[in-house]
Each structure stands twice: as structure tokens, then as C-alpha cells.
Amino acid sequence: MTTNTRRAATRQKLYDAAVTLIAEQGYSATTVDEIADRAGVAKGTVYYNFASKAELFEELLKHGVDLLTERLRSAAEGRRDVEALDAMIRAGLEFIARYPAFAQLFVAEVWRTNRAWQQTLALVRGQAVSVVVGVLEQSVRDGAFSEELDVALTASAIFGMVLVAALDWLAFQPERSLDDVHAALSLLVRGRVAAGS
């Protein structure tokens, strides 16, 4: 295993430990010692990889949104219009079902404006939403959606809908299947966005 591969694996263990602990007990209550212990590494390993707990958390946010953005891009690839949106909705639900603690943290941090990483959070959120924007803009250019569509707000609404609906599903309706939740959200998008075309 190369040094870069080992370092990436260590960072992933730290991300996994941090996201779980912070989701369980909050950012302020979580210590570097606990993160190191949960990851199964020495405390010095945390500081070797990240200058501080704040930097670890900021990098965790970037890492998680990068993963989500890549899933959205892959889902939309080769698809157009409502089919691309539908595939991204499913990809978003699958991502949140796989990483619910990250989704909880992301949603919680969006509302906190006093954090050092607020600007980073806005940038990475914009990165994920821009994938949806791209599909909507192309759909308007193709004539599949109305030129009156507010692309920026619609993209944010779809992104937010998937995040909140997925968290609600996992917390309050876990008996529902992913297919069931996807079908309901798909119907909303097909009924509202496509109906305006």
C-alpha cells in the first residue's frame, strides 16, 4: 500500500469516526480524543492529518459533498430532462440512506451562520446544487421545460426536498422502502417541473 493510499484510508477512518460522533453528540461536545479512539488511531494521527478539529470537520463537509456531487453527476450522465432529475433524486436518496449521519450534520450546519466553515459549506452546497442547475438549464434550452422556470430556486428546492424527505423517511417512516420514497418524490418533480413545459 502506498503512502497516499494509507493516508487516504486513515483520513476516511477519521471522517467516519467524526461524522458519527458529531451526529450523536454535537460538534462542541465531541473531542479529538474521542474521534481518535473511535477511529482506532492515536490522537497524534488526527493532528498529523488535520491541523485542528475544526479543519477535520471542514474537510469532512467537503469530502461528503464531493461524494454526493459525484453521485449526482453520475446519475444524470447520459440522461436528459425529467429522467436526469429523477435519476439524481434516486442517487441522493441512496447517498443519504448510506450516510445518514453526514446528511444530518449537513442539514444542521446549513442553519448555523456563526461557524468558521460557513463559507466552505456554502461553496460545497453550491457545487452539488450546480449539478441540478445544469440539468435544468439544459432542459430549458431544449424546450423540455418552460423558459419561465426559476432554475436557481428550483434546483435548490429539489436538492432540499431530497435532503429533508430522506431524513424524515429515515427518522419517522423507516418502514417505507427507498423505492417508495423515490416514487413519491419523482411524482412531485414530474408533476410540477415537467408540467410547466
PDB file of C-alpha atoms in Angstrom:
ATOM      1  CA  MET A   1       0.000   0.000   0.000  1.00  0.00           C
ATOM      2  CA  THR A   2       1.418   3.399  -0.973  1.00  0.00           C
ATOM      3  CA  THR A   3       1.767   6.312   1.424  1.00  0.00           C
ATOM      4  CA  ASN A   4      -1.046   8.184  -0.357  1.00  0.00           C
ATOM      5  CA  THR A   5      -3.345   5.153  -0.170  1.00  0.00           C
ATOM      6  CA  ARG A   6      -2.590   4.692   3.552  1.00  0.00           C
ATOM      7  CA  ARG A   7      -3.174   8.381   4.214  1.00  0.00           C
ATOM      8  CA  ALA A   8      -6.485   8.319   2.306  1.00  0.00           C
ATOM      9  CA  ALA A   9      -7.580   5.247   4.301  1.00  0.00           C
ATOM     10  CA  THR A  10      -6.635   6.924   7.594  1.00  0.00           C
ATOM     11  CA  ARG A  11      -8.473  10.102   6.659  1.00  0.00           C
ATOM     12  CA  GLN A  12     -11.549   8.046   5.740  1.00  0.00           C
ATOM     13  CA  LYS A  13     -11.462   6.339   9.164  1.00  0.00           C
ATOM     14  CA  LEU A  14     -11.252   9.775  10.803  1.00  0.00           C
ATOM     15  CA  TYR A  15     -14.139  11.093   8.696  1.00  0.00           C
ATOM     16  CA  ASP A  16     -16.268   8.076   9.610  1.00  0.00           C
ATOM     17  CA  ALA A  17     -15.487   8.449  13.316  1.00  0.00           C
ATOM     18  CA  ALA A  18     -16.030  12.213  13.346  1.00  0.00           C
ATOM     19  CA  VAL A  19     -19.305  12.178  11.445  1.00  0.00           C
ATOM     20  CA  THR A  20     -20.769   9.511  13.724  1.00  0.00           C
ATOM     21  CA  LEU A  21     -19.673  11.186  16.950  1.00  0.00           C
ATOM     22  CA  ILE A  22     -20.674  14.691  15.901  1.00  0.00           C
ATOM     23  CA  ALA A  23     -24.078  13.455  14.727  1.00  0.00           C
ATOM     24  CA  GLU A  24     -24.549  11.699  18.087  1.00  0.00           C
ATOM     25  CA  GLN A  25     -23.398  14.422  20.465  1.00  0.00           C
ATOM     26  CA  GLY A  26     -22.756  17.632  18.538  1.00  0.00           C
ATOM     27  CA  TYR A  27     -19.620  19.360  17.319  1.00  0.00           C
ATOM     28  CA  SER A  28     -18.753  21.188  20.550  1.00  0.00           C
ATOM     29  CA  ALA A  29     -19.170  18.109  22.746  1.00  0.00           C
ATOM     30  CA  THR A  30     -17.006  15.908  20.528  1.00  0.00           C
ATOM     31  CA  THR A  31     -13.310  15.817  21.386  1.00  0.00           C
ATOM     32  CA  VAL A  32     -10.298  14.934  19.272  1.00  0.00           C
ATOM     33  CA  ASP A  33      -9.544  12.143  21.763  1.00  0.00           C
ATOM     34  CA  GLU A  34     -12.962  10.597  21.097  1.00  0.00           C
ATOM     35  CA  ILE A  35     -12.510  10.871  17.325  1.00  0.00           C
ATOM     36  CA  ALA A  36      -9.088   9.198  17.538  1.00  0.00           C
ATOM     37  CA  ASP A  37     -10.429   6.486  19.834  1.00  0.00           C
ATOM     38  CA  ARG A  38     -13.440   5.770  17.588  1.00  0.00           C
ATOM     39  CA  ALA A  39     -11.167   5.662  14.510  1.00  0.00           C
ATOM     40  CA  GLY A  40      -8.723   3.341  16.281  1.00  0.00           C
ATOM     41  CA  VAL A  41      -5.744   5.671  15.862  1.00  0.00           C
ATOM     42  CA  ALA A  42      -3.522   7.739  18.130  1.00  0.00           C
ATOM     43  CA  LYS A  43      -4.506  11.330  18.854  1.00  0.00           C
ATOM     44  CA  GLY A  44      -1.338  12.460  17.065  1.00  0.00           C
ATOM     45  CA  THR A  45      -2.628  10.825  13.880  1.00  0.00           C
ATOM     46  CA  VAL A  46      -5.580  13.209  13.899  1.00  0.00           C
ATOM     47  CA  TYR A  47      -3.238  16.190  14.131  1.00  0.00           C
ATOM     48  CA  TYR A  48      -0.900  14.720  11.526  1.00  0.00           C
ATOM     49  CA  ASN A  49      -3.795  14.720   9.052  1.00  0.00           C
ATOM     50  CA  PHE A  50      -5.646  17.848  10.211  1.00  0.00           C
ATOM     51  CA  ALA A  51      -4.405  20.965  11.988  1.00  0.00           C
ATOM     52  CA  SER A  52      -7.457  21.078  14.273  1.00  0.00           C
ATOM     53  CA  LYS A  53     -10.864  19.606  14.973  1.00  0.00           C
ATOM     54  CA  ALA A  54     -12.369  22.495  13.004  1.00  0.00           C
ATOM     55  CA  GLU A  55     -10.222  21.676   9.976  1.00  0.00           C
ATOM     56  CA  LEU A  56     -11.179  17.997  10.240  1.00  0.00           C
ATOM     57  CA  PHE A  57     -14.847  18.951  10.289  1.00  0.00           C
ATOM     58  CA  GLU A  58     -14.475  21.375   7.378  1.00  0.00           C
ATOM     59  CA  GLU A  59     -12.678  18.714   5.339  1.00  0.00           C
ATOM     60  CA  LEU A  60     -15.362  16.204   6.336  1.00  0.00           C
ATOM     61  CA  LEU A  61     -18.037  18.519   4.913  1.00  0.00           C
ATOM     62  CA  LYS A  62     -16.063  18.918   1.678  1.00  0.00           C
ATOM     63  CA  HIS A  63     -15.459  15.185   1.413  1.00  0.00           C
ATOM     64  CA  GLY A  64     -19.115  14.281   1.958  1.00  0.00           C
ATOM     65  CA  VAL A  65     -20.457  16.830  -0.506  1.00  0.00           C
ATOM     66  CA  ASP A  66     -17.831  15.797  -3.069  1.00  0.00           C
ATOM     67  CA  LEU A  67     -19.125  12.221  -2.806  1.00  0.00           C
ATOM     68  CA  LEU A  68     -22.721  13.392  -3.164  1.00  0.00           C
ATOM     69  CA  THR A  69     -21.881  15.657  -6.115  1.00  0.00           C
ATOM     70  CA  GLU A  70     -20.142  12.817  -7.925  1.00  0.00           C
ATOM     71  CA  ARG A  71     -23.154  10.563  -7.362  1.00  0.00           C
ATOM     72  CA  LEU A  72     -25.480  13.237  -8.760  1.00  0.00           C
ATOM     73  CA  ARG A  73     -23.265  13.764 -11.827  1.00  0.00           C
ATOM     74  CA  SER A  74     -23.027  10.055 -12.490  1.00  0.00           C
ATOM     75  CA  ALA A  75     -26.793   9.645 -12.147  1.00  0.00           C
ATOM     76  CA  ALA A  76     -27.511  12.441 -14.640  1.00  0.00           C
ATOM     77  CA  GLU A  77     -24.909  11.314 -17.152  1.00  0.00           C
ATOM     78  CA  GLY A  78     -26.465  10.195 -20.421  1.00  0.00           C
ATOM     79  CA  ARG A  79     -29.931  11.314 -19.321  1.00  0.00           C
ATOM     80  CA  ARG A  80     -31.911  14.434 -20.063  1.00  0.00           C
ATOM     81  CA  ASP A  81     -34.736  16.482 -18.625  1.00  0.00           C
ATOM     82  CA  VAL A  82     -37.034  14.758 -16.108  1.00  0.00           C
ATOM     83  CA  GLU A  83     -35.205  11.448 -16.464  1.00  0.00           C
ATOM     84  CA  ALA A  84     -31.964  13.101 -15.315  1.00  0.00           C
ATOM     85  CA  LEU A  85     -33.731  14.792 -12.388  1.00  0.00           C
ATOM     86  CA  ASP A  86     -35.388  11.519 -11.446  1.00  0.00           C
ATOM     87  CA  ALA A  87     -32.049   9.676 -11.509  1.00  0.00           C
ATOM     88  CA  MET A  88     -30.468  12.387  -9.324  1.00  0.00           C
ATOM     89  CA  ILE A  89     -33.319  12.151  -6.816  1.00  0.00           C
ATOM     90  CA  ARG A  90     -32.716   8.420  -6.515  1.00  0.00           C
ATOM     91  CA  ALA A  91     -28.947   8.913  -6.227  1.00  0.00           C
ATOM     92  CA  GLY A  92     -29.495  11.497  -3.480  1.00  0.00           C
ATOM     93  CA  LEU A  93     -31.805   9.178  -1.551  1.00  0.00           C
ATOM     94  CA  GLU A  94     -29.344   6.295  -1.877  1.00  0.00           C
ATOM     95  CA  PHE A  95     -26.494   8.512  -0.680  1.00  0.00           C
ATOM     96  CA  ILE A  96     -28.438   9.695   2.376  1.00  0.00           C
ATOM     97  CA  ALA A  97     -29.595   6.164   3.189  1.00  0.00           C
ATOM     98  CA  ARG A  98     -25.941   5.092   3.117  1.00  0.00           C
ATOM     99  CA  TYR A  99     -24.600   8.147   5.000  1.00  0.00           C
ATOM    100  CA  PRO A 100     -27.450   9.355   7.241  1.00  0.00           C
ATOM    101  CA  ALA A 101     -25.140  10.857   9.878  1.00  0.00           C
ATOM    102  CA  PHE A 102     -23.461  13.016   7.246  1.00  0.00           C
ATOM    103  CA  ALA A 103     -26.822  14.221   5.929  1.00  0.00           C
ATOM    104  CA  GLN A 104     -27.928  15.120   9.472  1.00  0.00           C
ATOM    105  CA  LEU A 105     -24.748  17.125  10.024  1.00  0.00           C
ATOM    106  CA  PHE A 106     -25.010  18.873   6.688  1.00  0.00           C
ATOM    107  CA  VAL A 107     -28.605  19.962   7.290  1.00  0.00           C
ATOM    108  CA  ALA A 108     -27.807  21.085  10.845  1.00  0.00           C
ATOM    109  CA  GLU A 109     -24.761  23.100   9.777  1.00  0.00           C
ATOM    110  CA  VAL A 110     -26.562  24.875   6.934  1.00  0.00           C
ATOM    111  CA  TRP A 111     -28.561  26.794   9.559  1.00  0.00           C
ATOM    112  CA  ARG A 112     -25.594  27.790  11.718  1.00  0.00           C
ATOM    113  CA  THR A 113     -24.147  31.026  10.390  1.00  0.00           C
ATOM    114  CA  ASN A 114     -21.537  31.553  13.103  1.00  0.00           C
ATOM    115  CA  ARG A 115     -19.233  28.667  12.176  1.00  0.00           C
ATOM    116  CA  ALA A 116     -15.758  29.137  10.734  1.00  0.00           C
ATOM    117  CA  TRP A 117     -16.612  26.794   7.860  1.00  0.00           C
ATOM    118  CA  GLN A 118     -19.841  28.547   6.792  1.00  0.00           C
ATOM    119  CA  GLN A 119     -18.239  29.875   3.612  1.00  0.00           C
ATOM    120  CA  THR A 120     -16.888  26.427   2.754  1.00  0.00           C
ATOM    121  CA  LEU A 121     -20.306  24.931   3.398  1.00  0.00           C
ATOM    122  CA  ALA A 122     -21.924  27.454   1.049  1.00  0.00           C
ATOM    123  CA  LEU A 123     -19.360  26.656  -1.655  1.00  0.00           C
ATOM    124  CA  VAL A 124     -19.737  22.887  -1.447  1.00  0.00           C
ATOM    125  CA  ARG A 125     -23.526  23.140  -1.291  1.00  0.00           C
ATOM    126  CA  GLY A 126     -23.359  25.284  -4.411  1.00  0.00           C
ATOM    127  CA  GLN A 127     -21.213  22.629  -6.063  1.00  0.00           C
ATOM    128  CA  ALA A 128     -23.862  19.942  -5.505  1.00  0.00           C
ATOM    129  CA  VAL A 129     -26.774  22.205  -6.465  1.00  0.00           C
ATOM    130  CA  SER A 130     -24.947  23.270  -9.642  1.00  0.00           C
ATOM    131  CA  VAL A 131     -25.338  19.721 -10.994  1.00  0.00           C
ATOM    132  CA  VAL A 132     -29.122  20.124 -10.750  1.00  0.00           C
ATOM    133  CA  VAL A 133     -28.877  23.642 -12.196  1.00  0.00           C
ATOM    134  CA  GLY A 134     -27.010  22.264 -15.203  1.00  0.00           C
ATOM    135  CA  VAL A 135     -29.747  19.730 -15.958  1.00  0.00           C
ATOM    136  CA  LEU A 136     -32.492  22.334 -15.554  1.00  0.00           C
ATOM    137  CA  GLU A 137     -30.715  24.886 -17.752  1.00  0.00           C
ATOM    138  CA  GLN A 138     -30.186  22.310 -20.499  1.00  0.00           C
ATOM    139  CA  SER A 139     -33.828  21.241 -20.228  1.00  0.00           C
ATOM    140  CA  VAL A 140     -34.963  24.848 -20.673  1.00  0.00           C
ATOM    141  CA  ARG A 141     -32.636  25.265 -23.690  1.00  0.00           C
ATOM    142  CA  ASP A 142     -34.009  22.035 -25.176  1.00  0.00           C
ATOM    143  CA  GLY A 143     -37.564  23.306 -24.734  1.00  0.00           C
ATOM    144  CA  ALA A 144     -38.447  20.467 -22.355  1.00  0.00           C
ATOM    145  CA  PHE A 145     -39.100  22.920 -19.501  1.00  0.00           C
ATOM    146  CA  SER A 146     -40.629  26.376 -19.569  1.00  0.00           C
ATOM    147  CA  GLU A 147     -38.363  29.385 -20.037  1.00  0.00           C
ATOM    148  CA  GLU A 148     -40.178  30.889 -17.053  1.00  0.00           C
ATOM    149  CA  LEU A 149     -38.715  28.242 -14.744  1.00  0.00           C
ATOM    150  CA  ASP A 150     -36.689  29.827 -11.940  1.00  0.00           C
ATOM    151  CA  VAL A 151     -33.734  27.494 -12.403  1.00  0.00           C
ATOM    152  CA  ALA A 152     -31.711  28.507  -9.324  1.00  0.00           C
ATOM    153  CA  LEU A 153     -34.641  28.290  -6.918  1.00  0.00           C
ATOM    154  CA  THR A 154     -35.981  25.084  -8.472  1.00  0.00           C
ATOM    155  CA  ALA A 155     -32.557  23.431  -8.194  1.00  0.00           C
ATOM    156  CA  SER A 156     -32.310  24.455  -4.522  1.00  0.00           C
ATOM    157  CA  ALA A 157     -35.848  23.198  -3.907  1.00  0.00           C
ATOM    158  CA  ILE A 158     -35.121  19.801  -5.453  1.00  0.00           C
ATOM    159  CA  PHE A 159     -31.849  19.479  -3.530  1.00  0.00           C
ATOM    160  CA  GLY A 160     -33.525  20.496  -0.270  1.00  0.00           C
ATOM    161  CA  MET A 161     -36.549  18.293  -0.905  1.00  0.00           C
ATOM    162  CA  VAL A 162     -34.364  15.213  -1.258  1.00  0.00           C
ATOM    163  CA  LEU A 163     -32.339  16.015   1.880  1.00  0.00           C
ATOM    164  CA  VAL A 164     -35.321  16.743   4.111  1.00  0.00           C
ATOM    165  CA  ALA A 165     -37.561  13.993   2.737  1.00  0.00           C
ATOM    166  CA  ALA A 166     -34.783  11.421   3.125  1.00  0.00           C
ATOM    167  CA  LEU A 167     -34.077  12.425   6.718  1.00  0.00           C
ATOM    168  CA  ASP A 168     -37.806  12.392   7.509  1.00  0.00           C
ATOM    169  CA  TRP A 169     -38.087   8.945   5.922  1.00  0.00           C
ATOM    170  CA  LEU A 170     -35.170   7.516   7.901  1.00  0.00           C
ATOM    171  CA  ALA A 171     -36.241   9.076  11.206  1.00  0.00           C
ATOM    172  CA  PHE A 172     -40.034   8.812  11.099  1.00  0.00           C
ATOM    173  CA  GLN A 173     -41.025   6.393   8.325  1.00  0.00           C
ATOM    174  CA  PRO A 174     -38.273   3.744   8.220  1.00  0.00           C
ATOM    175  CA  GLU A 175     -40.782   1.069   7.246  1.00  0.00           C
ATOM    176  CA  ARG A 176     -41.052   2.667   3.795  1.00  0.00           C
ATOM    177  CA  SER A 177     -38.735   1.388   1.087  1.00  0.00           C
ATOM    178  CA  LEU A 178     -36.315   3.523  -0.870  1.00  0.00           C
ATOM    179  CA  ASP A 179     -38.337   2.700  -3.989  1.00  0.00           C
ATOM    180  CA  ASP A 180     -41.494   4.014  -2.321  1.00  0.00           C
ATOM    181  CA  VAL A 181     -39.888   7.296  -1.233  1.00  0.00           C
ATOM    182  CA  HIS A 182     -38.258   7.727  -4.644  1.00  0.00           C
ATOM    183  CA  ALA A 183     -41.596   7.178  -6.414  1.00  0.00           C
ATOM    184  CA  ALA A 184     -43.295   9.837  -4.275  1.00  0.00           C
ATOM    185  CA  LEU A 185     -40.573  12.446  -4.885  1.00  0.00           C
ATOM    186  CA  SER A 186     -40.386  11.542  -8.560  1.00  0.00           C
ATOM    187  CA  LEU A 187     -44.120  12.139  -8.901  1.00  0.00           C
ATOM    188  CA  LEU A 188     -43.724  15.576  -7.330  1.00  0.00           C
ATOM    189  CA  VAL A 189     -40.970  16.590  -9.729  1.00  0.00           C
ATOM    190  CA  ARG A 190     -42.682  15.115 -12.765  1.00  0.00           C
ATOM    191  CA  GLY A 191     -45.938  16.812 -11.833  1.00  0.00           C
ATOM    192  CA  ARG A 192     -44.555  20.271 -11.114  1.00  0.00           C
ATOM    193  CA  VAL A 193     -41.365  20.831 -13.086  1.00  0.00           C
ATOM    194  CA  ALA A 194     -42.316  18.921 -16.210  1.00  0.00           C
ATOM    195  CA  ALA A 195     -45.901  20.173 -16.136  1.00  0.00           C
ATOM    196  CA  GLY A 196     -44.627  23.694 -16.685  1.00  0.00           C
ATOM    197  CA  SER A 197     -43.077  22.752 -20.026  1.00  0.00           C
TER     198      SER A 197
END
